[in-house]
XYZ file of C-alpha atoms in Angstrom:
381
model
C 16.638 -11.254 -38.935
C 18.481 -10.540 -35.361
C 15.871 -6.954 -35.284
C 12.616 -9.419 -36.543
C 13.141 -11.423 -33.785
C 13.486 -8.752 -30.936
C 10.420 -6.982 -32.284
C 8.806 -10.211 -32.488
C 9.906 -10.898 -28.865
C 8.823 -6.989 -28.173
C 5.620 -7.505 -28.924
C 4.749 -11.020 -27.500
C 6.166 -9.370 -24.246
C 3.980 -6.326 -24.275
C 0.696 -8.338 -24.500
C 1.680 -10.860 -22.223
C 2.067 -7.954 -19.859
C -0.495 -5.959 -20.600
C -2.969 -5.329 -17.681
C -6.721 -5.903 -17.005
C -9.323 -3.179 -18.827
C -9.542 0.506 -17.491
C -11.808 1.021 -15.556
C -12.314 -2.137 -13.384
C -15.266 -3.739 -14.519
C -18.694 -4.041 -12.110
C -18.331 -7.346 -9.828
C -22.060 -8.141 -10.119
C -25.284 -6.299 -11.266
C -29.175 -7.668 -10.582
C -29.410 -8.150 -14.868
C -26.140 -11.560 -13.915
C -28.288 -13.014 -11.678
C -31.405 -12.867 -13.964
C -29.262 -14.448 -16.354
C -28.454 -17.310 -14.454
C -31.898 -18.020 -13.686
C -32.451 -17.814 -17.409
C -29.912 -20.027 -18.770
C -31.053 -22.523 -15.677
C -34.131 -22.533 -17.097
C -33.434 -23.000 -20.753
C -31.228 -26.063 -20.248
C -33.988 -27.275 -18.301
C -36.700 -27.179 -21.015
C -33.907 -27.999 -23.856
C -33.122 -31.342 -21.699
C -37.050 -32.363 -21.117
C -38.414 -31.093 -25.180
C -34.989 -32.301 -27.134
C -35.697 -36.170 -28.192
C -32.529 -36.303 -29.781
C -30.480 -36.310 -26.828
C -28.789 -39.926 -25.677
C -28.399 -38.854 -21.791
C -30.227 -35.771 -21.240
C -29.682 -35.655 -17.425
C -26.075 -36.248 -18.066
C -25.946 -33.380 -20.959
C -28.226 -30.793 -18.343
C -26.326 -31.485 -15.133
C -22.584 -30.192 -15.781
C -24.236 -27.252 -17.779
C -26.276 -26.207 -14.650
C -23.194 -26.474 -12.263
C -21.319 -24.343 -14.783
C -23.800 -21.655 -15.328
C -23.447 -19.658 -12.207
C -19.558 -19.040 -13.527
C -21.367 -15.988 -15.382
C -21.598 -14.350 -12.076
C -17.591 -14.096 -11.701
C -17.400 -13.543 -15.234
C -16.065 -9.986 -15.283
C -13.970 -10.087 -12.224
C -12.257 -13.866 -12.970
C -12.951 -14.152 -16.621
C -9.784 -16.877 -17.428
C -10.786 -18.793 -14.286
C -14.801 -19.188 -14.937
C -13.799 -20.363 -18.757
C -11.286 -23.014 -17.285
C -14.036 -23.962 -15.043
C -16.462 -24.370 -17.741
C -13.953 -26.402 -19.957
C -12.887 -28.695 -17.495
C -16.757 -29.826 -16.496
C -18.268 -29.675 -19.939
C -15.966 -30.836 -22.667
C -15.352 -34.005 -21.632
C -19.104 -34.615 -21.902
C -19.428 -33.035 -24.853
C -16.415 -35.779 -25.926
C -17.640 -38.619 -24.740
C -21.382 -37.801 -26.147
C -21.401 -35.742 -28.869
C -24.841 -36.315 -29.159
C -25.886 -34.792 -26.024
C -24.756 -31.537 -26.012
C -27.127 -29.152 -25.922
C -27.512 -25.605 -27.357
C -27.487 -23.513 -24.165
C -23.770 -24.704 -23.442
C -23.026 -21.597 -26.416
C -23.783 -18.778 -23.348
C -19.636 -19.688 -22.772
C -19.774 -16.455 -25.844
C -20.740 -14.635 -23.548
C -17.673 -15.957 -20.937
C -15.499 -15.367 -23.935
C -16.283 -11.693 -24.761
C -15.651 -11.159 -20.352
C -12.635 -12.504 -21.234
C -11.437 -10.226 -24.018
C -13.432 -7.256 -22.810
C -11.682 -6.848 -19.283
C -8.739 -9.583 -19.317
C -5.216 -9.350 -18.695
C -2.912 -10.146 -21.653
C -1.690 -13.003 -20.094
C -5.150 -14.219 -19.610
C -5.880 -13.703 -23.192
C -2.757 -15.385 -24.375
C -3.769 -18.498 -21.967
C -7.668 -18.391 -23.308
C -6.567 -18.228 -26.712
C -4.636 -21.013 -26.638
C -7.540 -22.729 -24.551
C -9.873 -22.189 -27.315
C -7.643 -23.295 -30.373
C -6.688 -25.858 -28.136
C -10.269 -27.126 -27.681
C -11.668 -26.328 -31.339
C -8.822 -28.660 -32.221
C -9.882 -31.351 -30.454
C -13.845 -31.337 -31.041
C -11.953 -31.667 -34.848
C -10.255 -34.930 -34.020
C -13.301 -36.267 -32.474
C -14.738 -35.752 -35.636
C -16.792 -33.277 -36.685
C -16.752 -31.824 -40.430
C -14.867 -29.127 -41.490
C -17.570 -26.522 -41.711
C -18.501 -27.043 -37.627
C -14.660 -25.948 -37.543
C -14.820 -23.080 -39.528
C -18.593 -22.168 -37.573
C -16.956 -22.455 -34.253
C -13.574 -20.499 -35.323
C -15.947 -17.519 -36.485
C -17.918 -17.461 -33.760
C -15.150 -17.804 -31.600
C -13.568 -14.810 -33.453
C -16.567 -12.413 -33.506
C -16.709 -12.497 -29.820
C -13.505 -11.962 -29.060
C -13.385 -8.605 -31.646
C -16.505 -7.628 -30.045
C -14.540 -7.391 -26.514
C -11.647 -5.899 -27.798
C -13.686 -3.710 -29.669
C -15.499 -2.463 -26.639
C -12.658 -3.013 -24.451
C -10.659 -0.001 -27.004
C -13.452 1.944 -27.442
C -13.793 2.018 -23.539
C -10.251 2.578 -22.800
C -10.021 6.010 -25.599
C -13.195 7.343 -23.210
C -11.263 6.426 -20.013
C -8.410 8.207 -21.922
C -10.401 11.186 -22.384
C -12.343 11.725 -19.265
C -8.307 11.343 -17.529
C -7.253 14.557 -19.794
C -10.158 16.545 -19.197
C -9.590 16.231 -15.485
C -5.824 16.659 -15.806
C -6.924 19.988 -18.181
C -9.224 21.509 -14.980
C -6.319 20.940 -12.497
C -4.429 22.639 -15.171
C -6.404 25.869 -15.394
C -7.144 25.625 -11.579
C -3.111 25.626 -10.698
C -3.149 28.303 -13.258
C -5.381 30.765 -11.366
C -3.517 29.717 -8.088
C 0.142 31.048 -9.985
C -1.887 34.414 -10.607
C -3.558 34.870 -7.734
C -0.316 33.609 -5.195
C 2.080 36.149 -8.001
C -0.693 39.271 -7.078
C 0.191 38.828 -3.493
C 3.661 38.340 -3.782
C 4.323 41.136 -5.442
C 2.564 42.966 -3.189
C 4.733 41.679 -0.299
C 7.980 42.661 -2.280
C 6.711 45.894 -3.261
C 5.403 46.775 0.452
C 9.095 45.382 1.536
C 11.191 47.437 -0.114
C 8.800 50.321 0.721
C 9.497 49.570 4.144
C 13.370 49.023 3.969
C 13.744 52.464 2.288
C 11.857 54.606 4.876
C 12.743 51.873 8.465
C 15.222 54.585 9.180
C 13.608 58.139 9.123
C 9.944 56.803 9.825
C 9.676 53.534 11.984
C 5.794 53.649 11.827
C 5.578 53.732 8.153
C 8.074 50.183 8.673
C 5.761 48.977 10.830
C 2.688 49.672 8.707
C 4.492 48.069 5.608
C 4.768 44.882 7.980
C 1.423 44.527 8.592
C 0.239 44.619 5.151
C 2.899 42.163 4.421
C 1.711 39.531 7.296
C -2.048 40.523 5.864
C -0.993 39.358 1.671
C 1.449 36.197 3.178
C -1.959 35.358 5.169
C -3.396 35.459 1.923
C -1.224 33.737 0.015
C -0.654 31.055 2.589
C -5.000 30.557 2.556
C -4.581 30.126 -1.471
C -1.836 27.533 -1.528
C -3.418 25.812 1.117
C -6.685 25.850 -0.456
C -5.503 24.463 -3.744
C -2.288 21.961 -2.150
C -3.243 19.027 -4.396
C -4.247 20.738 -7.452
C -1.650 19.547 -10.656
C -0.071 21.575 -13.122
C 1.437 19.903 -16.268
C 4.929 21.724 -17.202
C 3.429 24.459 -19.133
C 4.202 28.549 -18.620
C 1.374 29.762 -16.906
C -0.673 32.538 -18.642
C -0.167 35.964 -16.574
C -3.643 37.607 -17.296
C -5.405 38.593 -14.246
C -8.302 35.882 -12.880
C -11.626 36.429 -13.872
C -14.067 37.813 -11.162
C -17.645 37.337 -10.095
C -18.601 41.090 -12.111
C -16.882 39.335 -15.634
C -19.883 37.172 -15.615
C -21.899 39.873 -17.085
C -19.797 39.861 -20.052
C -21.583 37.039 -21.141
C -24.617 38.968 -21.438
C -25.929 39.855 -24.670
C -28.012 38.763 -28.060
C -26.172 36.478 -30.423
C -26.258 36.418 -34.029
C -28.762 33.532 -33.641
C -31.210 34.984 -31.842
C -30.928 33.584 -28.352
C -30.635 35.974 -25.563
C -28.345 35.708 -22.434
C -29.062 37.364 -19.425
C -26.705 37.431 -16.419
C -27.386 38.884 -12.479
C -25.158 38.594 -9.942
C -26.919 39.267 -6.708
C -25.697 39.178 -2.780
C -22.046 40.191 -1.304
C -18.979 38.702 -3.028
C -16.697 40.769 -1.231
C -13.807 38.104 -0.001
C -14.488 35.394 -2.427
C -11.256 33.670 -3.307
C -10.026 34.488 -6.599
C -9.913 30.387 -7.302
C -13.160 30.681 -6.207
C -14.494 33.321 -8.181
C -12.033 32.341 -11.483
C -14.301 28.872 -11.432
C -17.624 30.696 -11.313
C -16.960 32.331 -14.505
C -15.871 29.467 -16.139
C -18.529 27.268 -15.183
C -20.943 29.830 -16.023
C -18.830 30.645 -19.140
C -18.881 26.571 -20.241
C -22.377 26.269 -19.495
C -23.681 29.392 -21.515
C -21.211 28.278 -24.392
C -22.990 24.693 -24.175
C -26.432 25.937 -24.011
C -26.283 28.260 -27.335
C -23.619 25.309 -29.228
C -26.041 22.340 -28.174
C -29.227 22.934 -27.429
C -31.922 22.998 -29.784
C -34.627 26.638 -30.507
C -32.710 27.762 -27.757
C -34.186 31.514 -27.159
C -33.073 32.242 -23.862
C -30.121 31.674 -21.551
C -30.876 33.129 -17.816
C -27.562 33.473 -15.560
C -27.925 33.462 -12.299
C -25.093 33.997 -9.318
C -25.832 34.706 -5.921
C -23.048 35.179 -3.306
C -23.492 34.816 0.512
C -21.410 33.949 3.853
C -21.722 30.405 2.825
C -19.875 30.618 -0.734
C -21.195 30.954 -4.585
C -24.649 29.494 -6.231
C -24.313 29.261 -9.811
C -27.486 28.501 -12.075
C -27.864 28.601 -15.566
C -30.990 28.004 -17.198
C -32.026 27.673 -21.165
C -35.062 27.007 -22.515
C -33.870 24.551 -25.660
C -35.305 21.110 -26.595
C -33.452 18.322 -24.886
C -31.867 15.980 -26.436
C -32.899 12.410 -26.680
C -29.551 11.784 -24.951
C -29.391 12.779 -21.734
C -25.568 11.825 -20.641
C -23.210 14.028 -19.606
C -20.873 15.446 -21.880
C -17.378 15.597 -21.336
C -17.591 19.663 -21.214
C -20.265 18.693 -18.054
C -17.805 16.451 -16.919
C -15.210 18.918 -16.578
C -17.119 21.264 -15.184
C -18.065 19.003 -12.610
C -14.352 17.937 -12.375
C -13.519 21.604 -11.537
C -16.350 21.995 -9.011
C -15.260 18.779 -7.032
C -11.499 20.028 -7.090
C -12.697 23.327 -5.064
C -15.040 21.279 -2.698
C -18.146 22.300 -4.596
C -20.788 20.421 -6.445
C -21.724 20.824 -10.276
C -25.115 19.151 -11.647
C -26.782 19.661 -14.718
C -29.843 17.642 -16.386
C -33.553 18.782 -17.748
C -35.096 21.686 -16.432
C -38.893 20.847 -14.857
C -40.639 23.339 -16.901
C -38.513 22.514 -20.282
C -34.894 23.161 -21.045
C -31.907 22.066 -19.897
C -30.229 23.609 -16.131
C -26.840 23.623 -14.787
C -26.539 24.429 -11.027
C -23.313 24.776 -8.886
C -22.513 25.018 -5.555
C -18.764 26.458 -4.664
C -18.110 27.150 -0.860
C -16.450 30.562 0.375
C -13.493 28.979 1.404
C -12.533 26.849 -1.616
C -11.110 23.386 -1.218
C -8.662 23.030 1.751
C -7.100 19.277 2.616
């Protein structure tokens, strides 16, 4: 019984605790204030046409001072419904006969509530709405206006914890897929930052062994050793803020700008993928050059997995003073849904993380393109 109870007491702690919904929610978007206007107008019209209303100015009054609450709705969802409560009920008490059918937009106060509400805000609003279904019971009405208003009551609030899950597992996902590109990013950084190293050591003990019968060699040895630390120093700096979950790193070298034409080639499908990589890409940073080929990689891999009659996949890198231009072009049917992926995502993700840009959307001519921008220089804070 002593274990119930804790796990009882667990649990009622953990919601009241719980925190508002992941991501914050918008403050206020143009479609709120339309609906203000609308549910201003409707009581309106419901006060003037209804002729079963005993006090119709005194039913459409505290509903229009109440319906601008839909504007905090998201932001202050417990305090907008207390707001509403506190003005409405008691007229909806003391004349049950003039209560009109537009007072029901509070649903839509209800699913704010539950969709981006803290748990102690949805312990307090619960209780608020048992509270008040209780009373409007008392005053008298029948047993199936309880059981109607309980339902309805329910379905909204499922509806924005329904949402408010199903937003929170995305949130979830985007979070890991971001996490996952800083992973592989930090991992070309460990094999790019080990190449140089071991230079150093290798050049060092080169230079210990023959300091004593040939200075110059020593000094030679030094200078390639200031040359790879200069390099090594540019990397780390360049990729400071990148994470790396506690996983060994893979040791195989980093893909360069010239392993993009690996890609090339006819698949078993049909669809054709040609690659050119065109200008100087002497210097590139291996980070640099290691996220070309991915996105490139990701984007080909998307194009022949997702697109529809795809026939053709064109690569196209072109490498200048300035950094790396990545385009990838297919010429599939697009899909009636145009968002981005979470592959996209990540490849945008990975872009960002080296100071670059990553787009992709529906080519003019037909198809679907994928451009990215990387600068020489890679990300540096």
């Amino acid at each position: 019984m002593r274990l119930y109870s804790d796990g009882v007491t667990g649990l009622w702690r953990s919601v009241w605790n719980a925190p508002s919904a992941a991501p914050p929610p918008p403050r206020r978007v143009w479609r709120d204030w339309v609906l203000v206007a609308l549910l201003a107008v409707l009581a309106v019209v419901e006060g003037i046409l209804r002729t079963d209303l005993s006090q119709p100015m005194l039913a459409v009054i505290p509903l229009l001072a109440v319906v601008p609450t839909v504007l905090w709705r998201r932001t202050r969802p417990l305090l907008m419904l207390v707001i509403v409560f506190v003005v409405t009920v008691p007229t909806d008490v003391l004349l049950p006969d003039s209560t009109l059918y537009t007072s029901l937009f509070v649903a839509v106060i209800i699913y704010a509530l539950f969709r981006w509400g803290s748990g102690r805000d949805l312990v307090i609003a619960s209780a608020i709405l048992l509270a008040s279904l209780g009373l409007f019971f008392v005053r008298g009405s029948g047993l199936d206006d309880l059981i109607g208003g309980f339902a309805l009551l329910l379905t909204v609030s499922l509806l924005g914890i329904a949402f408010r899950y199903r937003a929170g597992s995305q949130q979830r996902r985007l979070d890991r897929i971001r996490m996952l590109e800083r992973e592989h990013l930090a991992r070309d950084l460990h094999d790019t930052v080990a190449h140089h190293v071991s230079a150093i050591a290798i050049r060092a003990q080169a230079g210990l062994a023959v300091a004593e019968r040939d200075p110059r060699a020593a000094q030679n040895a030094l200078g390639v050793i200031e040359v790879e630390a200069a390099k090594t120093l540019s990397e780390l700096r360049s990729m400071v803020r990148v994470l790396r979950q506690g996983e060994t790193a893979e040791l195989a070298p980093s893909p360069r700008l010239g392993d993009i034409e690996q890609l090339a080639g006819s698949r078993p499908d049909g669809a054709t993928v040609t690659v050119k990589v065109a200008g100087d890409d002497a210097g590139i940073p291996p980070p640099v050059a290691a996220a070309v080929f991915r996105l490139a990689q990701e984007s080909v891999t998307n194009a022949l997995r997702h697109a529809r009659h795809v026939t053709r996949v064109d690569v196209l890198v072109e490498a200048d003073e300035g950094g790396v231009r990545l385009s990838v072009v297919n010429d599939g049917d697009v899909a009636a849904s145009q968002a981005p992926g979470f592959g996209i995502i990540g490849m945008m993700e990975r872009a960002a993380l080296l100071g670059g840009t990553c787009q992709a959307g529906p080519a003019p001519g037909g198809g679907w393109t994928v451009t990215a921008v990387l600068p020489r220089v890679g990300w540096a804070p």
